[in-house]
PDB file of C-alpha atoms in Angstrom:
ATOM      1  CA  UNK A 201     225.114  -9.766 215.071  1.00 48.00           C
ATOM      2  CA  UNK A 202     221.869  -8.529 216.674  1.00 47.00           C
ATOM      3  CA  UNK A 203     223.024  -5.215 216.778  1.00 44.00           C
ATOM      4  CA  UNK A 204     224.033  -4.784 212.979  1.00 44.00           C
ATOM      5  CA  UNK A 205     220.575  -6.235 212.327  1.00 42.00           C
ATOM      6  CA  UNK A 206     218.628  -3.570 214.161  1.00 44.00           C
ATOM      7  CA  UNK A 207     221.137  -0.893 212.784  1.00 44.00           C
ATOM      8  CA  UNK A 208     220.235  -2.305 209.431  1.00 45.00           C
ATOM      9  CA  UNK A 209     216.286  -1.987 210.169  1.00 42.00           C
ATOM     10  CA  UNK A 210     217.089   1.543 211.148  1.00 43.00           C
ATOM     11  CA  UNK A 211     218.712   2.105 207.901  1.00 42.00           C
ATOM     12  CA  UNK A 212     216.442   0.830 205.844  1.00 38.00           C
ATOM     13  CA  UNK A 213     213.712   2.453 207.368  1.00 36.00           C
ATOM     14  CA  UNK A 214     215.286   5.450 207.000  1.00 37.00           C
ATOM     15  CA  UNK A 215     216.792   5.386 203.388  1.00 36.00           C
ATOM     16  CA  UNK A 216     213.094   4.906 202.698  1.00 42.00           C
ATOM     17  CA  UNK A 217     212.077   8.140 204.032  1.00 48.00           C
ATOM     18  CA  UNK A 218     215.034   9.631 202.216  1.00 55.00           C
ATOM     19  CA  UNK A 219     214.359   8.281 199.187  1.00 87.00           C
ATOM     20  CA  UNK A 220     211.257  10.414 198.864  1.00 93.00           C
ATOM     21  CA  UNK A 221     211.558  13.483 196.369  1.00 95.00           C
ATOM     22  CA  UNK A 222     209.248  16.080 196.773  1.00 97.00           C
ATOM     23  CA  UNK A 223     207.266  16.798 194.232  1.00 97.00           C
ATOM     24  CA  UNK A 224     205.069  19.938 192.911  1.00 98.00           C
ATOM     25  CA  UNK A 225     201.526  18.383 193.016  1.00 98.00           C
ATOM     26  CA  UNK A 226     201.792  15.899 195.592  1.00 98.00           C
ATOM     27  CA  UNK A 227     199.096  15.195 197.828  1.00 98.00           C
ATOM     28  CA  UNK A 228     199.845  14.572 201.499  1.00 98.00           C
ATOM     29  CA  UNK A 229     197.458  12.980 204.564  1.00 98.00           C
ATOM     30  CA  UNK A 230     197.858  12.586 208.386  1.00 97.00           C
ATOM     31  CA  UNK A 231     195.370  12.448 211.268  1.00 94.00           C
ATOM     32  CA  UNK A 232     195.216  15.907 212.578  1.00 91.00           C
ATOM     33  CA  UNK A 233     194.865  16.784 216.281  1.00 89.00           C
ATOM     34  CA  UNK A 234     192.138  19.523 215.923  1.00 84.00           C
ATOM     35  CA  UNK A 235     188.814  19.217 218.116  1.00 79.00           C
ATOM     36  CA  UNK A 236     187.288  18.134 215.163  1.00 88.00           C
ATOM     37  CA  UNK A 237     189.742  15.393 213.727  1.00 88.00           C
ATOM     38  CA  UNK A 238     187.799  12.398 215.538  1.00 89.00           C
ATOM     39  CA  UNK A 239     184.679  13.797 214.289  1.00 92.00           C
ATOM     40  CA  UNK A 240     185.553  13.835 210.746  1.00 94.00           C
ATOM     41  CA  UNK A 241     187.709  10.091 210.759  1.00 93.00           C
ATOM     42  CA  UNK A 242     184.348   8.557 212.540  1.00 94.00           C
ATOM     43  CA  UNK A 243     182.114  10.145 210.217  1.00 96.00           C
ATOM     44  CA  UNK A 244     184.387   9.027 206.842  1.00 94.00           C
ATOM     45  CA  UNK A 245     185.413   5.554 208.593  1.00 92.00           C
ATOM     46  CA  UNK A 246     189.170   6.903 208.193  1.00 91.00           C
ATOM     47  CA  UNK A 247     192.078   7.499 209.770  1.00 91.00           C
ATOM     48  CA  UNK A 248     192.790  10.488 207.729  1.00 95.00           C
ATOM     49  CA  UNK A 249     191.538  14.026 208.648  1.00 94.00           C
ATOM     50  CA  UNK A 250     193.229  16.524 207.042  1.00 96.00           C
ATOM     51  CA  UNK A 251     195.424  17.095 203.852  1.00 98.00           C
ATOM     52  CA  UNK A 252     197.303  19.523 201.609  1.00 98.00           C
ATOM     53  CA  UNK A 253     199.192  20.042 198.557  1.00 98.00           C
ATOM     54  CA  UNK A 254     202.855  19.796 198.246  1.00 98.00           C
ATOM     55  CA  UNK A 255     204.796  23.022 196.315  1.00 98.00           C
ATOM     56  CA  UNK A 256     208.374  24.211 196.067  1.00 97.00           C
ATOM     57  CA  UNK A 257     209.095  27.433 197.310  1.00 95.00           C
ATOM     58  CA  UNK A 258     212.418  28.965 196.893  1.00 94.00           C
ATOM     59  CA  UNK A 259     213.886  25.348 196.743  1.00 94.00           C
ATOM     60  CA  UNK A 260     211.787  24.350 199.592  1.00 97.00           C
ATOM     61  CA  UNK A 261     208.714  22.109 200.143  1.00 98.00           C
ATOM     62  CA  UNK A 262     205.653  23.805 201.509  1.00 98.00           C
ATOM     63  CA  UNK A 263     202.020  22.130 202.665  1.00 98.00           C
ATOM     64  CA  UNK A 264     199.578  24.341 201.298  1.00 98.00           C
ATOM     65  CA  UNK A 265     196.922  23.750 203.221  1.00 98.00           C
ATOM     66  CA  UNK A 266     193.453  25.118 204.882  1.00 98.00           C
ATOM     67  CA  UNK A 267     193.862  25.561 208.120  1.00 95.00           C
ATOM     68  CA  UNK A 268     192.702  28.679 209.997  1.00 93.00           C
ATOM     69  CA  UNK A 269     193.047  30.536 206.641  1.00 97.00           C
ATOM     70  CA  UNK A 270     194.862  28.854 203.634  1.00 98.00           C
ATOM     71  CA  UNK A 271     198.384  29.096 204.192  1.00 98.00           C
ATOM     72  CA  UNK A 272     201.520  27.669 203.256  1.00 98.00           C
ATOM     73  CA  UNK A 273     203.396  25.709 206.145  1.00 98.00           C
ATOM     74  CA  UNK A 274     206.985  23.890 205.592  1.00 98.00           C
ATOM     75  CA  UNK A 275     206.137  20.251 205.184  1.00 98.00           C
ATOM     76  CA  UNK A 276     208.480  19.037 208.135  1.00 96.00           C
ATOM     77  CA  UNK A 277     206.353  21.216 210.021  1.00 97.00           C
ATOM     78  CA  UNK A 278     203.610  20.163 208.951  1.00 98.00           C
ATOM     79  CA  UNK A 279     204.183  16.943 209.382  1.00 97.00           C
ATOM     80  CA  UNK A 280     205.137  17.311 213.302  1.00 96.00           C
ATOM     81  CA  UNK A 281     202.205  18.704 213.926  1.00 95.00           C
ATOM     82  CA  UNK A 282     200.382  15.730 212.633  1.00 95.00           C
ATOM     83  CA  UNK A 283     199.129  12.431 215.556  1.00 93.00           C
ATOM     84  CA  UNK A 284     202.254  10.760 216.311  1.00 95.00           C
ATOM     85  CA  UNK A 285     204.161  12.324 212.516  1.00 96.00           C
ATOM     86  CA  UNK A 286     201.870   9.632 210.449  1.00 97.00           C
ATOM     87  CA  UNK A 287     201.631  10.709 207.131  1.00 98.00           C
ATOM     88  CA  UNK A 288     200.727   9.261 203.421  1.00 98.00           C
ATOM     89  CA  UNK A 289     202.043  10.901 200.298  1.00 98.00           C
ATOM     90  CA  UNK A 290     200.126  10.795 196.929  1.00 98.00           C
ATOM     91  CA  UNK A 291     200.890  12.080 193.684  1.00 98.00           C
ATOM     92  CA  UNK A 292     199.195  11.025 189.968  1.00 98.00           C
ATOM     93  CA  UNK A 293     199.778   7.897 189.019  1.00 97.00           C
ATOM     94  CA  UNK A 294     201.287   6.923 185.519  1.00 92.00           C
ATOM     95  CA  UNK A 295     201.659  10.382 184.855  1.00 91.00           C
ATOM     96  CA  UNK A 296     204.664  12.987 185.742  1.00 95.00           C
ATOM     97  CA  UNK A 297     203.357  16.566 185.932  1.00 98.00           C
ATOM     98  CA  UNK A 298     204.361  19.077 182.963  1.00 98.00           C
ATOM     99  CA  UNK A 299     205.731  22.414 183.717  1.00 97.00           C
ATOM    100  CA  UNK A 300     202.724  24.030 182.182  1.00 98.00           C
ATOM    101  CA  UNK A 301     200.565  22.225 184.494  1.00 98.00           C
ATOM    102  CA  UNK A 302     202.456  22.916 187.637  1.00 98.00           C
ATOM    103  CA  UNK A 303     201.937  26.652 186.797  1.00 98.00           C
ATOM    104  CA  UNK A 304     198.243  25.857 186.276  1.00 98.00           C
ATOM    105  CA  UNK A 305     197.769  24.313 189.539  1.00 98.00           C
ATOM    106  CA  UNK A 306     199.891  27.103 191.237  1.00 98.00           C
ATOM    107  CA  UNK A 307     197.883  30.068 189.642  1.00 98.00           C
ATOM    108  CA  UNK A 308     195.031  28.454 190.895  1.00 98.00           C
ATOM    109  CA  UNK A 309     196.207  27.778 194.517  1.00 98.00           C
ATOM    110  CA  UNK A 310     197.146  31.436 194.542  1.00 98.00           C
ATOM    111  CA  UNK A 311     193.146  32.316 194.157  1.00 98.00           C
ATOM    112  CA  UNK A 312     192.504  30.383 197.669  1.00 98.00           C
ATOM    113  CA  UNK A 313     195.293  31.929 199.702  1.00 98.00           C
ATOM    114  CA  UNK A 314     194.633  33.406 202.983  1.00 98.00           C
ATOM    115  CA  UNK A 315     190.838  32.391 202.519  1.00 98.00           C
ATOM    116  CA  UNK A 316     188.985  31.346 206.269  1.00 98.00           C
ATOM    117  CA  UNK A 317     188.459  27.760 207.151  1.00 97.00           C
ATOM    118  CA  UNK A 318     184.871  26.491 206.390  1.00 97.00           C
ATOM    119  CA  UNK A 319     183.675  25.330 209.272  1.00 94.00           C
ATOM    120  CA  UNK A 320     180.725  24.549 207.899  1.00 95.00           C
ATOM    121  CA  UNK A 321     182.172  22.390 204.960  1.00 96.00           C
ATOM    122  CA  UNK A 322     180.085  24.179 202.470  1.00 96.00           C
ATOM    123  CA  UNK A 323     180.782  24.292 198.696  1.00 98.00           C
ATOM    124  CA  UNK A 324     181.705  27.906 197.734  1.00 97.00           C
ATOM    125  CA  UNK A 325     184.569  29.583 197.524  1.00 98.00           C
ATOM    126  CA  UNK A 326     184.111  32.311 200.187  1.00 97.00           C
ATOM    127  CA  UNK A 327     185.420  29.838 202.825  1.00 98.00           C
ATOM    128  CA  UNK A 328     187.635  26.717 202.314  1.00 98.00           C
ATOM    129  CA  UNK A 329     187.938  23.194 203.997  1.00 98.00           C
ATOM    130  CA  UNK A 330     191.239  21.069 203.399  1.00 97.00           C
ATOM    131  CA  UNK A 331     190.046  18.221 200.594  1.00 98.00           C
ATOM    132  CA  UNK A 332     187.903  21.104 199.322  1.00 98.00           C
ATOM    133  CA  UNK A 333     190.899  23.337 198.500  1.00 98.00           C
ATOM    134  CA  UNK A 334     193.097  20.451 196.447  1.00 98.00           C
ATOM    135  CA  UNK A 335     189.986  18.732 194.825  1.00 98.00           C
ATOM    136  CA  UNK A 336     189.197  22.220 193.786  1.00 98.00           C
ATOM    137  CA  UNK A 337     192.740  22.639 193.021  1.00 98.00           C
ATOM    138  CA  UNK A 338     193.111  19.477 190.491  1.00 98.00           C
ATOM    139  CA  UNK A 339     189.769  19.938 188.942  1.00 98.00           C
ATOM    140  CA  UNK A 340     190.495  23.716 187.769  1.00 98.00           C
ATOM    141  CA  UNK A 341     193.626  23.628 186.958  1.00 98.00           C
ATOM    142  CA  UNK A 342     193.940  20.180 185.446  1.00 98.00           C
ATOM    143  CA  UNK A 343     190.135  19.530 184.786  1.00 98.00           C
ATOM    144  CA  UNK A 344     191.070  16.100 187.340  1.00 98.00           C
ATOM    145  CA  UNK A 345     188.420  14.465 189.524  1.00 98.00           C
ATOM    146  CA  UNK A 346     190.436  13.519 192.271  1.00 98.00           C
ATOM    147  CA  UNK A 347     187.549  11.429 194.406  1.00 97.00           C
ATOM    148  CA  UNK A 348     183.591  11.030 194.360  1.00 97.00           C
ATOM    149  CA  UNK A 349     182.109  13.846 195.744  1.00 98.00           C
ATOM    150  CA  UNK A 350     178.952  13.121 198.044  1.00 98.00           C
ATOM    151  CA  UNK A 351     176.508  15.095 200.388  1.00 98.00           C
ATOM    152  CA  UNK A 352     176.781  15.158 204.291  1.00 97.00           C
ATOM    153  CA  UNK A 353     174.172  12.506 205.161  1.00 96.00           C
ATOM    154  CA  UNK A 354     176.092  10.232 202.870  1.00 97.00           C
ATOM    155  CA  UNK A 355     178.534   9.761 205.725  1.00 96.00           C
ATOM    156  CA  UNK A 356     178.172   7.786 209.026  1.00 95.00           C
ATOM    157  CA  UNK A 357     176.642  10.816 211.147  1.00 96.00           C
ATOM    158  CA  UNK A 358     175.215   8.177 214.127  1.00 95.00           C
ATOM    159  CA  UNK A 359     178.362   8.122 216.676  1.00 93.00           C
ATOM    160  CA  UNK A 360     177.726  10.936 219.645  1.00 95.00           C
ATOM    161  CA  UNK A 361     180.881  12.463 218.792  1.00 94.00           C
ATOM    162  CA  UNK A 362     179.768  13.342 215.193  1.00 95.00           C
ATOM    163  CA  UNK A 363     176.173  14.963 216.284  1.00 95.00           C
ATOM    164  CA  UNK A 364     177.706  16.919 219.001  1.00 94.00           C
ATOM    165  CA  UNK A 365     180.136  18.356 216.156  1.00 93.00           C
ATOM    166  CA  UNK A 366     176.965  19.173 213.624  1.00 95.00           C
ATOM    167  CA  UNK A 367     174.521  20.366 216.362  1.00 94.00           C
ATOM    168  CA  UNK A 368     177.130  23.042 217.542  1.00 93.00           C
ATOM    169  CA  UNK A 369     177.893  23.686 213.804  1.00 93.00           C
ATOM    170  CA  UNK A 370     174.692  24.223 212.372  1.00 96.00           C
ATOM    171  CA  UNK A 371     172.273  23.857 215.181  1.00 95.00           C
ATOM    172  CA  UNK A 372     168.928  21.994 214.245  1.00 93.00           C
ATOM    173  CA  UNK A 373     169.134  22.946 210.327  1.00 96.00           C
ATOM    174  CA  UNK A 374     171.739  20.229 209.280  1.00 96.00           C
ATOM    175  CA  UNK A 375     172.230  20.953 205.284  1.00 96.00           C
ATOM    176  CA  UNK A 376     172.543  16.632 204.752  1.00 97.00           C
ATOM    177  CA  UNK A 377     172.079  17.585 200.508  1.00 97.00           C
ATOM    178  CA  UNK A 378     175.272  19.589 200.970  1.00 97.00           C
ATOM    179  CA  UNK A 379     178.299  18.959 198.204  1.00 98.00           C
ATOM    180  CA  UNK A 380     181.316  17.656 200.394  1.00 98.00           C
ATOM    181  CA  UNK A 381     184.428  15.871 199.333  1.00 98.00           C
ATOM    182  CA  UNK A 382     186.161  14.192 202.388  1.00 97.00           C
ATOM    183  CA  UNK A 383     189.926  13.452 202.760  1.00 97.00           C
ATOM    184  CA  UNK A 384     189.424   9.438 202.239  1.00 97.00           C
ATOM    185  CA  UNK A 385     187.518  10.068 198.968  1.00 98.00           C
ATOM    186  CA  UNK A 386     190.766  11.540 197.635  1.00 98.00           C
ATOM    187  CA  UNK A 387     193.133   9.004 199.494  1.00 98.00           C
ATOM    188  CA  UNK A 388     191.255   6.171 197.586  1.00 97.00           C
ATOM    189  CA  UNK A 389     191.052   7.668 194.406  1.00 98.00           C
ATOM    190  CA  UNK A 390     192.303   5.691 191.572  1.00 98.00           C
ATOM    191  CA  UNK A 391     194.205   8.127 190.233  1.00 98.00           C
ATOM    192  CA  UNK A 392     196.960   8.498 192.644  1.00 98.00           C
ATOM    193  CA  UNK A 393     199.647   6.137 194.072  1.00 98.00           C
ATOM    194  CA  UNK A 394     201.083   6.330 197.480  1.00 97.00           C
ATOM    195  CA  UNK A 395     204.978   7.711 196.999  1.00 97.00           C
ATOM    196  CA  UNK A 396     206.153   8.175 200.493  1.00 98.00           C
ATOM    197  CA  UNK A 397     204.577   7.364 204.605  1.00 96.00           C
ATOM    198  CA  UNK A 398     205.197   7.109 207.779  1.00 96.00           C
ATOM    199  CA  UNK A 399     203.047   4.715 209.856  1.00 88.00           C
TER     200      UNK A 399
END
């Protein structure tokens, strides 16, 4: 009996991951394992670090993500490469994309790709961050705020971890007024619902 119960927690836990559908738009989190990861989840209180946007490629999901240079990267990929393969899937909530509005969001992906990384998390478009690139994403192509934007000394900056990150980025000239939108901002928004995880 014991072991057809654990077979059926297996099961379950598994058609539950199966269940999941793919879909163009989606918005998926995980803890990276970059040198800055801890940096940026202590200075956002969040477990979350980095993030993408989910798209179909010749019948195939893809991450499209910032990540040395905005790329896409096959979401099972992606999602190895993620502390311990935690993830959280997002998509709108009480609202299922149009095909018109898919396009929109992909012709406007396609004006970030192969962009550098912003290390410096600033707010133009020559280089990109992750929740940069899909806030930027939603809010051009669908005119969608998809979490509060702030400025860097809105977040926690007081651990050592977090000023040995900003003194090597920007030395003794710390831009604190800076526009930033973090990866929790967007995992909290209101206007998504969590579709799929792994925890």
């Amino acid at each position: 009996m014991r072991y057809f119960f654990i077979i059926g927690l297996l099961f379950t836990s598994y058609t539950a991951i199966a269940d999941y559908l793919p879909q163009d738009g989606d918005i998926i989190f995980q803890s990276s394992q970059s040198n800055q990861s801890k940096a940026v989840e202590q200075a956002t209180k969040s477990p979350y670090s980095h993030m993408g946007i989910i798209f179909t490629k010749n019948g195939k999901p893809y991450v499209f993500e910032a990540a040395s240079k905005v790329v896409y990267t096959p979401l099972d990929k992606w999602i190895n490469r993620g502390k311990n393969k935690k993830y959280v899937i997002k998509r709108l909530k009480d609202r299922t994309l149009s095909a018109k509005e898919i396009t929109n969001l992909k012709q406007v992906a396609h004006t970030f790709e192969n962009k550098p990384y912003d290390i410096w998390f600033g707010w133009d478009d020559n280089y990109i961050y992750c929740s940069e690139l899909v806030w930027k994403i939603y809010n051009r192509a669908l005119k969608l705020k998809i979490g509060q934007l702030q400025t860097i000394k809105d977040f926690n900056l007081s651990s050592p971890v977090v000023k040995q990150k900003l003194k090597e980025r920007y030395g003794n000239n710390i831009p604190y007024k800076e526009t930033v939108i973090s990866p929790v901002a967007m995992f909290n928004s209101p206007l998504l619902i969590t579709v799929d995880k792994r925890d």
